[in-house]
Amino acid sequence: MKNIVLCISILFASSCQIQVKGQSAEEAFETDNDGIVVEKIDTTNKDENRYNLNNKIYKVGRKFSFNYHYEDKNGDKFLMTKGNVISDRTYDWKFENIKNQDSSSVNLIILKVKSGLSPFIQYYPDYNQTVILYDFQMINGEFWNNEMTGVIENSKNIWMHPPRMELFKILELNPFPYIKAPYEVGNKWNWQLNFGDHWADKRWLEWKGGNLNKYNYQIIDKTTITTKLGDLECYVIDSEATSNLGSTKLTSYFNETYGFVKLDYTNIDRSKIVIEINEVSSF
């Protein structure tokens, strides 16, 4: 696997257009084949930030840092730690008990919202997401590995790729962070996505060939949770993914100012990953 994952799950728009009465052409929408709503931009608009301009949360130049931990089926907690060299400038990773973390343990996931559509627009002319970069910061302050991928934000829905490098490859099998308007308790929706066997790992599950994940989402609550940013009012979204391999779950906590501030995953092997907001700043 390459050190920088450009993007695995690119969403292309279908011809189904939505436009709310009274909206300008710049505020038109269309729905992709999986049901995720994206902005429909006039083809003459070549602004490299055309999918970023209306973002209210994931705005260009904003940086979100997250703490996380992995929890095995026995309840023991671990961090991902840089392992042995497996080829030139490429390292494996290992689990390190959180009690024994060292300078090469990754303790922060940093999400940066990037300007423009590069590098994806060079490969996918219809690319329609806000570009984000995930950096993985070790306790010694150095970065080990990163990946670029995308988020979709508009008034209809917010959908985001999770981190999916090294340990976090396991999250490809889980529901992705996703909230759909109207933001109210009881709202339900679904979508689906194909995934391949390059996400397999003996540390959770091995398989051959492709599979289809079918996802169900529901806003189940609106509550206040305590975070490192203070007490935040959040919508709680329960979601489940099912495929021929089994099922996974995600409980997301979404705040209208800071986005997805807590992600509580139950993985394919019944382990857990919890990702929680640490700080929001600019870069």
mmCIF file of C-alpha atoms in Angstrom:
data_model
loop_
_atom_site.group_PDB
_atom_site.id
_atom_site.type_symbol
_atom_site.label_atom_id
_atom_site.label_comp_id
_atom_site.label_asym_id
_atom_site.label_seq_id
_atom_site.Cartn_x
_atom_site.Cartn_y
_atom_site.Cartn_z
ATOM 1 C CA MET A 1 0.000 0.000 0.000
ATOM 2 C CA LYS A 2 1.316 3.451 -0.910
ATOM 3 C CA ASN A 3 2.270 5.844 1.848
ATOM 4 C CA ILE A 4 -0.185 8.444 0.540
ATOM 5 C CA VAL A 5 -3.625 7.134 -0.332
ATOM 6 C CA LEU A 6 -5.029 9.640 -2.794
ATOM 7 C CA CYS A 7 -8.614 8.446 -2.684
ATOM 8 C CA ILE A 8 -10.381 5.126 -2.767
ATOM 9 C CA SER A 9 -14.055 5.976 -2.791
ATOM 10 C CA ILE A 10 -14.654 8.731 -5.343
ATOM 11 C CA LEU A 11 -18.267 9.824 -5.734
ATOM 12 C CA PHE A 12 -19.487 10.720 -9.194
ATOM 13 C CA ALA A 13 -22.726 12.577 -9.769
ATOM 14 C CA SER A 14 -25.640 11.187 -11.721
ATOM 15 C CA SER A 15 -28.072 13.245 -13.738
ATOM 16 C CA CYS A 16 -30.622 13.582 -10.933
ATOM 17 C CA GLN A 17 -30.823 17.305 -10.145
ATOM 18 C CA ILE A 18 -32.393 18.952 -7.115
ATOM 19 C CA GLN A 19 -32.998 22.683 -6.914
ATOM 20 C CA VAL A 20 -34.929 24.332 -4.128
ATOM 21 C CA LYS A 21 -37.351 27.015 -5.252
ATOM 22 C CA GLY A 22 -35.761 30.431 -5.045
ATOM 23 C CA GLN A 23 -32.196 29.164 -5.142
ATOM 24 C CA SER A 24 -29.713 30.562 -7.634
ATOM 25 C CA ALA A 25 -27.991 28.312 -10.151
ATOM 26 C CA GLU A 26 -24.947 28.273 -7.861
ATOM 27 C CA GLU A 27 -27.106 26.644 -5.183
ATOM 28 C CA ALA A 28 -28.342 23.730 -7.311
ATOM 29 C CA PHE A 29 -27.724 20.148 -6.231
ATOM 30 C CA GLU A 30 -27.582 16.720 -7.788
ATOM 31 C CA THR A 31 -27.634 13.242 -6.290
ATOM 32 C CA ASP A 32 -24.937 10.682 -7.040
ATOM 33 C CA ASN A 33 -25.739 7.052 -7.750
ATOM 34 C CA ASP A 34 -25.532 6.172 -4.044
ATOM 35 C CA GLY A 35 -27.890 8.898 -2.864
ATOM 36 C CA ILE A 36 -25.345 11.405 -1.550
ATOM 37 C CA VAL A 37 -26.182 14.983 -2.535
ATOM 38 C CA VAL A 38 -23.443 17.122 -4.114
ATOM 39 C CA GLU A 39 -23.405 20.667 -5.407
ATOM 40 C CA LYS A 40 -24.182 21.078 -9.101
ATOM 41 C CA ILE A 41 -21.701 23.644 -10.340
ATOM 42 C CA ASP A 42 -22.039 25.422 -13.677
ATOM 43 C CA THR A 43 -19.559 23.861 -16.119
ATOM 44 C CA THR A 44 -18.144 27.317 -16.914
ATOM 45 C CA ASN A 45 -17.088 27.773 -13.282
ATOM 46 C CA LYS A 46 -13.415 26.776 -13.131
ATOM 47 C CA ASP A 47 -12.712 28.149 -9.650
ATOM 48 C CA GLU A 48 -10.508 25.549 -7.981
ATOM 49 C CA ASN A 49 -12.440 26.083 -4.736
ATOM 50 C CA ARG A 50 -15.905 25.815 -6.275
ATOM 51 C CA TYR A 51 -16.865 22.927 -3.962
ATOM 52 C CA ASN A 52 -15.426 24.655 -0.875
ATOM 53 C CA LEU A 53 -16.874 28.162 -1.009
ATOM 54 C CA ASN A 54 -20.119 27.423 0.852
ATOM 55 C CA ASN A 55 -18.597 25.174 3.518
ATOM 56 C CA LYS A 56 -19.464 26.240 7.037
ATOM 57 C CA ILE A 57 -17.515 23.572 8.965
ATOM 58 C CA TYR A 58 -14.847 22.055 6.754
ATOM 59 C CA LYS A 59 -13.516 25.381 5.471
ATOM 60 C CA VAL A 60 -10.202 25.756 3.662
ATOM 61 C CA GLY A 61 -7.376 26.389 6.130
ATOM 62 C CA ARG A 62 -9.150 24.841 9.085
ATOM 63 C CA LYS A 63 -7.365 22.151 11.106
ATOM 64 C CA PHE A 64 -9.010 19.579 13.372
ATOM 65 C CA SER A 65 -6.928 17.386 15.682
ATOM 66 C CA PHE A 66 -8.310 14.209 17.231
ATOM 67 C CA ASN A 67 -7.290 11.807 19.965
ATOM 68 C CA TYR A 68 -8.109 8.155 19.436
ATOM 69 C CA HIS A 69 -7.654 4.692 20.869
ATOM 70 C CA TYR A 70 -8.146 1.136 19.683
ATOM 71 C CA GLU A 71 -9.833 -1.272 22.096
ATOM 72 C CA ASP A 72 -9.573 -5.030 21.693
ATOM 73 C CA LYS A 73 -12.285 -7.548 22.563
ATOM 74 C CA ASN A 74 -10.865 -7.847 26.097
ATOM 75 C CA GLY A 75 -11.225 -4.130 26.738
ATOM 76 C CA ASP A 76 -7.475 -3.354 26.593
ATOM 77 C CA LYS A 77 -6.625 -0.069 24.871
ATOM 78 C CA PHE A 78 -3.854 0.496 22.309
ATOM 79 C CA LEU A 79 -2.301 3.094 20.037
ATOM 80 C CA MET A 80 -0.812 2.498 16.598
ATOM 81 C CA THR A 81 2.993 2.572 16.755
ATOM 82 C CA LYS A 82 5.573 2.807 13.999
ATOM 83 C CA GLY A 83 7.071 -0.642 13.481
ATOM 84 C CA ASN A 84 9.926 -2.218 11.538
ATOM 85 C CA VAL A 85 11.180 -1.180 8.108
ATOM 86 C CA ILE A 86 9.586 -3.353 5.414
ATOM 87 C CA SER A 87 11.107 -1.567 2.389
ATOM 88 C CA ASP A 88 12.890 1.664 1.574
ATOM 89 C CA ARG A 89 11.341 4.418 3.743
ATOM 90 C CA THR A 90 8.295 2.228 4.387
ATOM 91 C CA TYR A 91 7.420 0.950 7.850
ATOM 92 C CA ASP A 92 4.992 -1.577 9.214
ATOM 93 C CA TRP A 93 2.864 -0.698 12.232
ATOM 94 C CA LYS A 94 2.048 -2.485 15.466
ATOM 95 C CA PHE A 95 -0.318 -2.217 18.424
ATOM 96 C CA GLU A 96 1.208 -0.668 21.541
ATOM 97 C CA ASN A 97 -0.671 -0.848 24.822
ATOM 98 C CA ILE A 98 -1.687 2.693 25.726
ATOM 99 C CA LYS A 99 0.077 2.234 29.084
ATOM 100 C CA ASN A 100 3.358 1.534 27.279
ATOM 101 C CA GLN A 101 3.175 4.140 24.510
ATOM 102 C CA ASP A 102 6.511 5.519 23.362
ATOM 103 C CA SER A 103 7.828 8.347 21.199
ATOM 104 C CA SER A 104 6.908 6.539 17.968
ATOM 105 C CA SER A 105 3.295 5.898 18.996
ATOM 106 C CA VAL A 106 0.734 7.874 16.992
ATOM 107 C CA ASN A 107 -1.398 9.843 19.437
ATOM 108 C CA LEU A 108 -3.033 12.461 17.195
ATOM 109 C CA ILE A 109 -4.917 12.359 13.916
ATOM 110 C CA ILE A 110 -4.847 15.782 12.263
ATOM 111 C CA LEU A 111 -7.354 16.705 9.548
ATOM 112 C CA LYS A 112 -6.461 19.710 7.377
ATOM 113 C CA VAL A 113 -8.887 21.198 4.847
ATOM 114 C CA LYS A 114 -6.942 21.953 1.674
ATOM 115 C CA SER A 115 -7.461 24.554 -1.022
ATOM 116 C CA GLY A 116 -8.324 23.463 -4.553
ATOM 117 C CA LEU A 117 -9.100 20.093 -6.096
ATOM 118 C CA SER A 118 -5.570 18.784 -6.685
ATOM 119 C CA PRO A 119 -4.366 16.124 -6.992
ATOM 120 C CA PHE A 120 -7.704 14.405 -7.691
ATOM 121 C CA ILE A 121 -8.917 16.656 -10.495
ATOM 122 C CA GLN A 122 -5.969 15.486 -12.619
ATOM 123 C CA TYR A 123 -7.242 11.913 -12.440
ATOM 124 C CA TYR A 124 -10.999 12.447 -12.028
ATOM 125 C CA PRO A 125 -12.271 15.415 -14.093
ATOM 126 C CA ASP A 126 -15.656 15.292 -12.324
ATOM 127 C CA TYR A 127 -14.190 15.312 -8.818
ATOM 128 C CA ASN A 128 -16.676 17.111 -6.558
ATOM 129 C CA GLN A 129 -15.360 16.931 -2.991
ATOM 130 C CA THR A 130 -13.488 19.226 -0.626
ATOM 131 C CA VAL A 131 -9.935 17.898 -0.359
ATOM 132 C CA ILE A 132 -8.720 16.950 3.115
ATOM 133 C CA LEU A 133 -5.368 15.708 4.390
ATOM 134 C CA TYR A 134 -4.973 13.353 7.333
ATOM 135 C CA ASP A 135 -1.615 13.561 9.157
ATOM 136 C CA PHE A 136 -0.665 11.004 11.808
ATOM 137 C CA GLN A 137 1.393 12.656 14.551
ATOM 138 C CA MET A 138 3.596 10.663 16.911
ATOM 139 C CA ILE A 139 4.222 11.517 20.545
ATOM 140 C CA ASN A 140 7.660 12.880 19.586
ATOM 141 C CA GLY A 141 5.892 15.545 17.506
ATOM 142 C CA GLU A 142 6.949 14.095 14.146
ATOM 143 C CA PHE A 143 4.491 13.027 11.468
ATOM 144 C CA TRP A 144 4.417 9.454 10.262
ATOM 145 C CA ASN A 145 2.420 8.898 7.100
ATOM 146 C CA ASN A 146 -0.469 10.885 5.694
ATOM 147 C CA GLU A 147 -3.287 10.514 3.218
ATOM 148 C CA MET A 148 -5.382 12.811 1.063
ATOM 149 C CA THR A 149 -9.061 12.171 0.508
ATOM 150 C CA GLY A 150 -12.336 14.111 0.535
ATOM 151 C CA VAL A 151 -15.402 15.416 2.355
ATOM 152 C CA ILE A 152 -18.746 16.561 0.931
ATOM 153 C CA GLU A 153 -20.411 19.451 2.759
ATOM 154 C CA ASN A 154 -23.559 21.284 1.733
ATOM 155 C CA SER A 155 -26.956 22.176 3.177
ATOM 156 C CA LYS A 156 -28.373 18.760 2.209
ATOM 157 C CA ASN A 157 -25.791 16.485 3.811
ATOM 158 C CA ILE A 158 -22.253 16.152 5.151
ATOM 159 C CA TRP A 159 -20.357 12.987 4.248
ATOM 160 C CA MET A 160 -16.707 12.299 5.038
ATOM 161 C CA HIS A 161 -14.020 9.732 4.374
ATOM 162 C CA PRO A 162 -12.533 8.550 7.669
ATOM 163 C CA PRO A 163 -8.765 8.056 8.020
ATOM 164 C CA ARG A 164 -7.888 4.775 6.291
ATOM 165 C CA MET A 165 -4.111 4.307 6.569
ATOM 166 C CA GLU A 166 -2.410 1.453 8.416
ATOM 167 C CA LEU A 167 -4.575 0.545 11.452
ATOM 168 C CA PHE A 168 -7.350 2.765 10.128
ATOM 169 C CA LYS A 169 -7.757 0.642 6.990
ATOM 170 C CA ILE A 170 -10.215 -1.306 9.138
ATOM 171 C CA LEU A 171 -12.602 1.671 8.992
ATOM 172 C CA GLU A 172 -13.327 1.058 5.294
ATOM 173 C CA LEU A 173 -15.577 -1.763 6.494
ATOM 174 C CA ASN A 174 -17.529 0.550 8.832
ATOM 175 C CA PRO A 175 -20.176 3.180 8.110
ATOM 176 C CA PHE A 176 -18.601 6.472 7.051
ATOM 177 C CA PRO A 177 -19.377 9.668 9.005
ATOM 178 C CA TYR A 178 -22.574 10.987 7.376
ATOM 179 C CA ILE A 179 -25.472 13.230 8.388
ATOM 180 C CA LYS A 180 -28.412 14.114 6.171
ATOM 181 C CA ALA A 181 -30.933 16.949 6.471
ATOM 182 C CA PRO A 182 -33.312 17.528 8.057
ATOM 183 C CA TYR A 183 -31.254 17.417 11.248
ATOM 184 C CA GLU A 184 -33.918 16.020 13.530
ATOM 185 C CA VAL A 185 -34.362 12.951 15.682
ATOM 186 C CA GLY A 186 -35.948 10.123 13.726
ATOM 187 C CA ASN A 187 -34.506 11.003 10.313
ATOM 188 C CA LYS A 188 -33.350 7.827 8.501
ATOM 189 C CA TRP A 189 -31.398 7.231 5.296
ATOM 190 C CA ASN A 190 -29.134 4.679 3.617
ATOM 191 C CA TRP A 191 -26.492 4.233 0.942
ATOM 192 C CA GLN A 192 -24.059 1.565 -0.261
ATOM 193 C CA LEU A 193 -20.460 1.150 -1.386
ATOM 194 C CA ASN A 194 -18.321 -1.572 -2.931
ATOM 195 C CA PHE A 195 -14.950 -2.390 -1.325
ATOM 196 C CA GLY A 196 -12.083 -4.698 -2.249
ATOM 197 C CA ASP A 197 -9.734 -7.109 -0.524
ATOM 198 C CA HIS A 198 -6.874 -4.575 -0.318
ATOM 199 C CA TRP A 199 -8.525 -3.490 2.952
ATOM 200 C CA ALA A 200 -7.975 -6.954 4.426
ATOM 201 C CA ASP A 201 -5.425 -7.567 7.185
ATOM 202 C CA LYS A 202 -4.716 -10.635 9.268
ATOM 203 C CA ARG A 203 -4.965 -8.423 12.359
ATOM 204 C CA TRP A 204 -8.741 -8.168 11.836
ATOM 205 C CA LEU A 205 -9.991 -10.208 8.843
ATOM 206 C CA GLU A 206 -8.702 -11.621 5.562
ATOM 207 C CA TRP A 207 -10.841 -12.290 2.468
ATOM 208 C CA LYS A 208 -10.553 -12.444 -1.294
ATOM 209 C CA GLY A 209 -12.509 -10.465 -3.841
ATOM 210 C CA GLY A 210 -14.911 -7.567 -3.657
ATOM 211 C CA ASN A 211 -17.863 -7.011 -1.354
ATOM 212 C CA LEU A 212 -20.792 -4.621 -1.061
ATOM 213 C CA ASN A 213 -21.507 -2.718 2.138
ATOM 214 C CA LYS A 214 -25.094 -1.590 2.709
ATOM 215 C CA TYR A 215 -25.480 1.177 5.285
ATOM 216 C CA ASN A 216 -28.418 2.296 7.404
ATOM 217 C CA TYR A 217 -28.358 5.568 9.363
ATOM 218 C CA GLN A 218 -30.694 7.202 11.875
ATOM 219 C CA ILE A 219 -30.495 10.337 14.026
ATOM 220 C CA ILE A 220 -31.445 8.918 17.421
ATOM 221 C CA ASP A 221 -30.824 11.801 19.823
ATOM 222 C CA LYS A 222 -29.757 15.385 20.355
ATOM 223 C CA THR A 223 -27.651 15.725 23.470
ATOM 224 C CA THR A 224 -24.769 17.620 25.048
ATOM 225 C CA ILE A 225 -21.427 15.854 25.421
ATOM 226 C CA THR A 226 -18.254 16.946 27.196
ATOM 227 C CA THR A 227 -15.235 17.354 24.904
ATOM 228 C CA LYS A 228 -11.850 19.070 25.015
ATOM 229 C CA LEU A 229 -13.557 21.999 23.291
ATOM 230 C CA GLY A 230 -16.080 22.197 26.136
ATOM 231 C CA ASP A 231 -19.673 21.017 26.326
ATOM 232 C CA LEU A 232 -21.050 20.636 22.799
ATOM 233 C CA GLU A 233 -24.607 20.036 21.629
ATOM 234 C CA CYS A 234 -24.571 17.129 19.208
ATOM 235 C CA TYR A 235 -26.853 15.093 17.021
ATOM 236 C CA VAL A 236 -26.254 11.391 17.659
ATOM 237 C CA ILE A 237 -26.315 9.234 14.532
ATOM 238 C CA ASP A 238 -26.540 5.455 14.830
ATOM 239 C CA SER A 239 -25.364 3.548 11.756
ATOM 240 C CA GLU A 240 -24.699 -0.017 10.685
ATOM 241 C CA ALA A 241 -22.991 -1.587 7.683
ATOM 242 C CA THR A 242 -23.688 -5.132 6.519
ATOM 243 C CA SER A 243 -21.936 -7.237 3.894
ATOM 244 C CA ASN A 244 -21.155 -10.889 3.243
ATOM 245 C CA LEU A 245 -18.313 -10.518 5.751
ATOM 246 C CA GLY A 246 -20.536 -9.500 8.665
ATOM 247 C CA SER A 247 -21.620 -6.225 10.230
ATOM 248 C CA THR A 248 -19.986 -3.108 11.675
ATOM 249 C CA LYS A 249 -21.334 -0.075 13.516
ATOM 250 C CA LEU A 250 -20.635 3.611 14.035
ATOM 251 C CA THR A 251 -22.159 6.018 16.526
ATOM 252 C CA SER A 252 -21.342 9.565 15.393
ATOM 253 C CA TYR A 253 -21.657 12.787 17.379
ATOM 254 C CA PHE A 254 -22.160 15.769 15.077
ATOM 255 C CA ASN A 255 -21.933 19.416 16.162
ATOM 256 C CA GLU A 256 -23.079 22.154 13.776
ATOM 257 C CA THR A 257 -19.971 24.271 14.431
ATOM 258 C CA TYR A 258 -17.203 21.668 14.584
ATOM 259 C CA GLY A 259 -18.654 18.767 12.593
ATOM 260 C CA PHE A 260 -18.052 15.172 13.619
ATOM 261 C CA VAL A 261 -16.535 15.540 17.086
ATOM 262 C CA LYS A 262 -16.743 11.925 18.246
ATOM 263 C CA LEU A 263 -16.763 8.680 16.256
ATOM 264 C CA ASP A 264 -17.356 5.436 18.158
ATOM 265 C CA TYR A 265 -16.724 2.444 15.868
ATOM 266 C CA THR A 266 -17.464 -1.244 16.398
ATOM 267 C CA ASN A 267 -15.285 -3.098 13.899
ATOM 268 C CA ILE A 268 -15.731 -6.279 11.881
ATOM 269 C CA ASP A 269 -13.853 -8.319 14.529
ATOM 270 C CA ARG A 270 -15.803 -6.629 17.395
ATOM 271 C CA SER A 271 -12.843 -4.488 18.395
ATOM 272 C CA LYS A 272 -13.488 -0.750 18.759
ATOM 273 C CA ILE A 273 -11.919 2.513 17.643
ATOM 274 C CA VAL A 274 -12.954 5.775 19.309
ATOM 275 C CA ILE A 275 -11.911 9.103 17.745
ATOM 276 C CA GLU A 276 -12.583 12.335 19.676
ATOM 277 C CA ILE A 277 -11.987 16.020 18.945
ATOM 278 C CA ASN A 278 -8.951 17.543 20.627
ATOM 279 C CA GLU A 279 -8.501 20.999 19.082
ATOM 280 C CA VAL A 280 -9.697 23.155 16.190
ATOM 281 C CA SER A 281 -7.402 25.813 14.724
ATOM 282 C CA SER A 282 -6.063 27.185 11.437
ATOM 283 C CA PHE A 283 -2.928 26.404 9.468
#
